[in-house]
mmCIF file of C-alpha atoms in Angstrom:
data_model
loop_
_atom_site.group_PDB
_atom_site.id
_atom_site.type_symbol
_atom_site.label_atom_id
_atom_site.label_comp_id
_atom_site.label_asym_id
_atom_site.label_seq_id
_atom_site.Cartn_x
_atom_site.Cartn_y
_atom_site.Cartn_z
ATOM 1 C CA GLY H 160 -0.294 0.185 -0.222
ATOM 2 C CA ILE H 161 1.180 3.825 -0.249
ATOM 3 C CA GLN H 162 3.333 4.971 2.644
ATOM 4 C CA VAL H 163 3.218 8.389 4.607
ATOM 5 C CA GLU H 164 5.341 9.354 6.153
ATOM 6 C CA GLN H 165 4.485 12.538 8.455
ATOM 7 C CA SER H 166 7.688 15.137 9.853
ATOM 8 C CA PRO H 167 8.491 16.044 11.837
ATOM 9 C CA PRO H 168 6.990 13.413 15.039
ATOM 10 C CA ASP H 169 7.666 16.249 17.510
ATOM 11 C CA LEU H 170 7.964 19.672 17.613
ATOM 12 C CA ILE H 171 8.351 21.799 20.499
ATOM 13 C CA LEU H 172 7.081 25.111 19.952
ATOM 14 C CA GLN H 173 7.381 28.614 22.010
ATOM 15 C CA GLU H 174 3.868 30.406 21.952
ATOM 16 C CA GLY H 175 4.333 33.189 19.002
ATOM 17 C CA ALA H 176 6.396 30.864 16.662
ATOM 18 C CA ASN H 177 5.646 29.757 13.230
ATOM 19 C CA SER H 178 6.681 26.589 11.721
ATOM 20 C CA THR H 179 5.973 23.900 9.196
ATOM 21 C CA LEU H 180 4.442 19.900 9.174
ATOM 22 C CA ARG H 181 5.315 18.396 6.586
ATOM 23 C CA CYS H 182 3.462 15.740 4.519
ATOM 24 C CA ASN H 183 5.516 12.967 2.182
ATOM 25 C CA PHE H 184 3.411 10.018 0.234
ATOM 26 C CA SER H 185 4.463 7.027 -1.856
ATOM 27 C CA ASP H 186 2.093 7.320 -4.584
ATOM 28 C CA SER H 187 -0.691 8.785 -6.481
ATOM 29 C CA VAL H 188 -3.431 10.371 -4.142
ATOM 30 C CA ASN H 189 -6.882 11.749 -5.528
ATOM 31 C CA ASN H 190 -7.166 13.671 -1.822
ATOM 32 C CA LEU H 191 -5.845 14.633 0.432
ATOM 33 C CA GLN H 192 -6.784 15.496 4.355
ATOM 34 C CA TRP H 193 -4.722 17.282 7.206
ATOM 35 C CA PHE H 194 -6.575 16.749 10.477
ATOM 36 C CA HIS H 195 -5.312 18.027 14.318
ATOM 37 C CA GLN H 196 -5.989 15.335 16.669
ATOM 38 C CA ASN H 197 -6.434 16.878 20.236
ATOM 39 C CA PRO H 198 -5.138 15.993 23.463
ATOM 40 C CA TRP H 199 -8.932 15.309 24.092
ATOM 41 C CA GLY H 200 -8.724 12.544 21.225
ATOM 42 C CA GLN H 201 -11.065 14.552 18.989
ATOM 43 C CA LEU H 202 -9.701 14.943 15.442
ATOM 44 C CA ILE H 203 -11.144 17.895 13.932
ATOM 45 C CA ASN H 204 -10.875 18.730 10.067
ATOM 46 C CA LEU H 205 -8.750 21.328 8.753
ATOM 47 C CA PHE H 206 -7.715 21.415 5.409
ATOM 48 C CA TYR H 207 -9.305 18.934 2.274
ATOM 49 C CA ILE H 208 -6.583 19.788 0.422
ATOM 50 C CA PRO H 209 -6.380 17.890 -2.967
ATOM 51 C CA SER H 210 -4.076 20.565 -5.136
ATOM 52 C CA GLY H 211 -2.704 23.951 -4.384
ATOM 53 C CA THR H 212 -3.104 26.264 -0.925
ATOM 54 C CA LYS H 213 -5.964 27.361 0.554
ATOM 55 C CA GLN H 214 -5.371 29.673 4.311
ATOM 56 C CA ASN H 215 -8.228 29.616 7.433
ATOM 57 C CA GLY H 216 -6.663 32.068 9.681
ATOM 58 C CA ARG H 217 -3.952 31.231 11.067
ATOM 59 C CA LEU H 218 -3.630 28.014 9.230
ATOM 60 C CA SER H 219 -2.702 27.155 6.016
ATOM 61 C CA ALA H 220 -2.035 24.517 3.561
ATOM 62 C CA THR H 221 0.154 23.416 0.269
ATOM 63 C CA THR H 222 -0.446 20.979 -1.882
ATOM 64 C CA VAL H 223 2.521 19.475 -4.561
ATOM 65 C CA ALA H 224 -0.078 16.341 -6.340
ATOM 66 C CA THR H 225 2.838 15.832 -8.678
ATOM 67 C CA GLU H 226 6.038 15.919 -5.986
ATOM 68 C CA ARG H 227 4.062 14.254 -3.704
ATOM 69 C CA TYR H 228 4.167 16.273 -0.669
ATOM 70 C CA SER H 229 1.570 18.474 1.526
ATOM 71 C CA LEU H 230 2.687 21.144 3.724
ATOM 72 C CA LEU H 231 0.623 23.085 6.962
ATOM 73 C CA TYR H 232 1.842 26.032 7.889
ATOM 74 C CA ILE H 233 0.987 27.632 11.318
ATOM 75 C CA SER H 234 1.723 30.900 12.409
ATOM 76 C CA SER H 235 2.358 33.121 15.880
ATOM 77 C CA SER H 236 0.974 29.293 17.274
ATOM 78 C CA GLN H 237 -0.818 29.415 19.701
ATOM 79 C CA THR H 238 -0.432 26.360 22.874
ATOM 80 C CA THR H 239 -4.318 25.654 21.609
ATOM 81 C CA ASP H 240 -2.412 24.367 19.391
ATOM 82 C CA SER H 241 -0.531 21.254 20.519
ATOM 83 C CA GLY H 242 -1.993 17.955 19.734
ATOM 84 C CA VAL H 243 -1.197 15.991 16.887
ATOM 85 C CA TYR H 244 -1.087 16.818 13.304
ATOM 86 C CA PHE H 245 -2.301 14.140 10.723
ATOM 87 C CA CYS H 246 -2.120 14.055 6.964
ATOM 88 C CA ALA H 247 -4.470 11.741 5.345
ATOM 89 C CA VAL H 248 -4.383 11.048 2.045
ATOM 90 C CA VAL H 249 -7.087 8.991 -0.583
ATOM 91 C CA THR H 250 -5.955 6.210 -3.276
ATOM 92 C CA GLY H 251 -9.303 4.609 -5.288
ATOM 93 C CA ASN H 252 -10.795 3.820 -2.426
ATOM 94 C CA GLN H 253 -8.809 3.416 0.532
ATOM 95 C CA PHE H 254 -8.100 6.466 3.045
ATOM 96 C CA TYR H 255 -4.110 6.454 4.943
ATOM 97 C CA PHE H 256 -3.219 8.244 7.801
ATOM 98 C CA GLY H 257 0.460 9.517 7.430
ATOM 99 C CA THR H 258 2.518 8.880 10.729
ATOM 100 C CA GLY H 259 1.683 12.197 12.593
ATOM 101 C CA THR H 260 3.615 15.169 13.838
ATOM 102 C CA SER H 261 3.700 15.171 17.693
ATOM 103 C CA LEU H 262 2.854 19.556 18.073
ATOM 104 C CA THR H 263 3.412 21.038 21.781
ATOM 105 C CA VAL H 264 3.162 24.750 22.400
ATOM 106 C CA ILE H 265 4.669 25.991 25.371
ATOM 107 C CA PRO H 266 4.136 29.272 27.588
ATOM 108 C CA ASP W 65 -19.449 20.129 17.793
ATOM 109 C CA THR W 66 -19.184 17.643 15.411
ATOM 110 C CA GLU W 67 -21.771 17.008 13.176
ATOM 111 C CA VAL W 68 -20.807 13.178 13.951
ATOM 112 C CA THR W 69 -21.893 11.714 17.567
ATOM 113 C CA GLN W 70 -20.519 8.589 19.493
ATOM 114 C CA THR W 71 -21.800 7.292 22.210
ATOM 115 C CA PRO W 72 -20.937 6.709 24.454
ATOM 116 C CA LYS W 73 -17.962 8.677 24.695
ATOM 117 C CA HIS W 74 -16.225 6.011 27.416
ATOM 118 C CA LEU W 75 -16.941 2.189 28.472
ATOM 119 C CA VAL W 76 -15.204 0.144 30.602
ATOM 120 C CA MET W 77 -16.192 -3.738 29.826
ATOM 121 C CA GLY W 78 -15.021 -6.855 30.784
ATOM 122 C CA MET W 79 -13.981 -10.072 28.785
ATOM 123 C CA THR W 80 -17.041 -11.813 28.976
ATOM 124 C CA ASN W 81 -19.234 -8.465 27.898
ATOM 125 C CA LYS W 82 -21.943 -8.146 25.038
ATOM 126 C CA LYS W 83 -22.007 -4.428 23.682
ATOM 127 C CA SER W 84 -22.393 -1.470 21.202
ATOM 128 C CA LEU W 85 -21.380 1.346 19.953
ATOM 129 C CA LYS W 86 -23.066 3.721 18.216
ATOM 130 C CA CYS W 87 -22.678 6.623 15.335
ATOM 131 C CA GLU W 88 -25.340 8.481 14.049
ATOM 132 C CA GLN W 89 -24.840 11.366 11.372
ATOM 133 C CA HIS W 90 -27.438 13.333 9.625
ATOM 134 C CA MET W 91 -25.571 15.117 6.800
ATOM 135 C CA GLY W 92 -26.519 13.024 4.419
ATOM 136 C CA HIS W 93 -23.674 11.069 3.865
ATOM 137 C CA ARG W 94 -23.487 7.566 2.564
ATOM 138 C CA ALA W 95 -20.836 6.254 3.665
ATOM 139 C CA MET W 96 -19.922 5.609 6.850
ATOM 140 C CA TYR W 97 -16.715 4.427 8.925
ATOM 141 C CA TRP W 98 -14.924 3.006 11.831
ATOM 142 C CA TYR W 99 -11.383 3.090 13.139
ATOM 143 C CA LYS W 100 -9.179 2.043 15.911
ATOM 144 C CA GLN W 101 -6.752 4.203 17.512
ATOM 145 C CA LYS W 102 -4.481 3.302 19.817
ATOM 146 C CA ALA W 103 -2.422 5.401 22.152
ATOM 147 C CA LYS W 104 0.041 7.644 19.836
ATOM 148 C CA LYS W 105 -0.684 6.138 16.788
ATOM 149 C CA PRO W 106 -2.360 7.085 13.584
ATOM 150 C CA PRO W 107 -6.129 5.472 13.765
ATOM 151 C CA GLU W 108 -6.426 2.172 11.433
ATOM 152 C CA LEU W 109 -9.345 1.662 9.300
ATOM 153 C CA MET W 110 -11.790 -1.279 10.193
ATOM 154 C CA PHE W 111 -14.975 -0.777 7.484
ATOM 155 C CA VAL W 112 -16.598 1.094 5.367
ATOM 156 C CA TYR W 113 -19.743 1.108 5.419
ATOM 157 C CA SER W 114 -21.519 2.286 1.393
ATOM 158 C CA TYR W 115 -25.306 2.961 1.151
ATOM 159 C CA GLU W 116 -25.823 0.735 2.958
ATOM 160 C CA LYS W 117 -23.478 -2.282 2.773
ATOM 161 C CA LEU W 118 -20.618 -3.418 4.530
ATOM 162 C CA SER W 119 -17.618 -2.380 1.395
ATOM 163 C CA ILE W 120 -14.251 -3.557 2.654
ATOM 164 C CA ASN W 121 -14.231 -5.091 5.674
ATOM 165 C CA GLU W 122 -9.806 -5.058 7.096
ATOM 166 C CA SER W 123 -9.222 -8.201 7.966
ATOM 167 C CA VAL W 124 -10.723 -6.924 11.573
ATOM 168 C CA PRO W 125 -11.812 -10.214 14.170
ATOM 169 C CA SER W 126 -15.480 -11.905 14.278
ATOM 170 C CA ARG W 127 -15.545 -10.013 18.322
ATOM 171 C CA PHE W 128 -16.181 -7.377 16.184
ATOM 172 C CA SER W 129 -19.524 -6.648 13.803
ATOM 173 C CA PRO W 130 -20.342 -3.508 12.360
ATOM 174 C CA GLU W 131 -24.036 -3.016 11.854
ATOM 175 C CA CYS W 132 -25.766 -0.750 9.475
ATOM 176 C CA PRO W 133 -29.393 -0.136 10.227
ATOM 177 C CA ASN W 134 -29.448 2.974 8.256
ATOM 178 C CA SER W 135 -28.301 5.665 6.198
ATOM 179 C CA SER W 136 -27.829 7.627 9.038
ATOM 180 C CA LEU W 137 -27.012 4.776 11.794
ATOM 181 C CA LEU W 138 -23.895 2.558 12.860
ATOM 182 C CA ASN W 139 -23.204 0.167 14.984
ATOM 183 C CA LEU W 140 -20.377 -1.930 16.391
ATOM 184 C CA HIS W 141 -21.311 -4.791 18.166
ATOM 185 C CA LEU W 142 -18.708 -5.984 20.452
ATOM 186 C CA HIS W 143 -18.598 -9.355 21.859
ATOM 187 C CA ALA W 144 -15.575 -11.956 24.289
ATOM 188 C CA LEU W 145 -13.187 -8.894 23.352
ATOM 189 C CA GLN W 146 -9.546 -9.243 24.706
ATOM 190 C CA PRO W 147 -7.620 -6.048 26.924
ATOM 191 C CA GLU W 148 -5.147 -5.299 23.298
ATOM 192 C CA ASP W 149 -8.608 -4.140 22.061
ATOM 193 C CA SER W 150 -8.803 -1.319 24.646
ATOM 194 C CA ALA W 151 -8.810 1.712 22.037
ATOM 195 C CA LEU W 152 -9.949 4.930 20.934
ATOM 196 C CA TYR W 153 -13.181 3.801 18.406
ATOM 197 C CA LEU W 154 -13.350 6.585 15.754
ATOM 198 C CA CYS W 155 -15.832 6.763 13.619
ATOM 199 C CA ALA W 156 -16.464 8.973 10.418
ATOM 200 C CA SER W 157 -18.691 9.554 7.617
ATOM 201 C CA SER W 158 -18.180 11.302 3.608
ATOM 202 C CA LEU W 159 -20.839 11.982 0.961
ATOM 203 C CA GLY W 160 -20.033 8.767 -0.795
ATOM 204 C CA GLN W 161 -17.458 6.423 -1.584
ATOM 205 C CA GLY W 162 -15.842 6.463 -4.521
ATOM 206 C CA SER W 163 -13.250 9.135 -7.258
ATOM 207 C CA PRO W 164 -12.372 11.487 -6.112
ATOM 208 C CA ALA W 165 -13.363 10.664 -2.385
ATOM 209 C CA GLN W 166 -14.517 13.039 -0.017
ATOM 210 C CA PRO W 167 -13.445 15.005 2.870
ATOM 211 C CA GLN W 168 -14.065 12.473 5.512
ATOM 212 C CA HIS W 169 -16.401 13.917 9.176
ATOM 213 C CA PHE W 170 -15.095 12.457 12.382
ATOM 214 C CA GLY W 171 -16.898 11.904 15.620
ATOM 215 C CA ASP W 172 -15.686 12.670 19.318
ATOM 216 C CA GLY W 173 -14.755 9.134 19.338
ATOM 217 C CA THR W 174 -15.903 6.789 22.214
ATOM 218 C CA ARG W 175 -12.709 5.298 25.077
ATOM 219 C CA LEU W 176 -13.103 1.822 25.309
ATOM 220 C CA SER W 177 -11.076 0.050 28.362
ATOM 221 C CA ILE W 178 -11.583 -4.153 28.143
ATOM 222 C CA LEU W 179 -10.478 -5.228 32.207
#
């Protein structure tokens, strides 16, 4: 099956800092989503982004499907951004989660 | 508030018990999913229902039995579970299964502990 790798696996930021999370995938995909899983386990949709760039407040995402990667940008990080960020790709009828990036934002 | 509702939020059961997890959505979605997530790991797909028919079973043990009574409801019946089945169980839905796939929307999950 398709391999979906995320980097870095762990990240610690000071509040107010910016960061970039990366998602690499090994084969062409039909679609890609970014999720934030908060410390209570809730999986929140961030972006549905098969290609191009989208922005939502302090977050933005870019997917370059031809080069098989996607980036999630977090600007002016806040403590509430802490949690695990997953990308997930769709190929055929299968939905694959990436390995995740665990983010801790300290005040 | 999430548009996919899962109950109960927490469940503790013995290995000989029978219990069920419930998932409900009213977004008109026709594909529904069960995932299992262990601590510090990504969710793993268990089952997919498309138009109320089981379309994917990822080699899940028979002690997990899914049911889709109608397009809004998805159940997961549990029987004779093992301690290693303790995990967060997530339900998701999407508009329909196929290509291009539609985004999945997740419920808040049920935290299951097997004694």
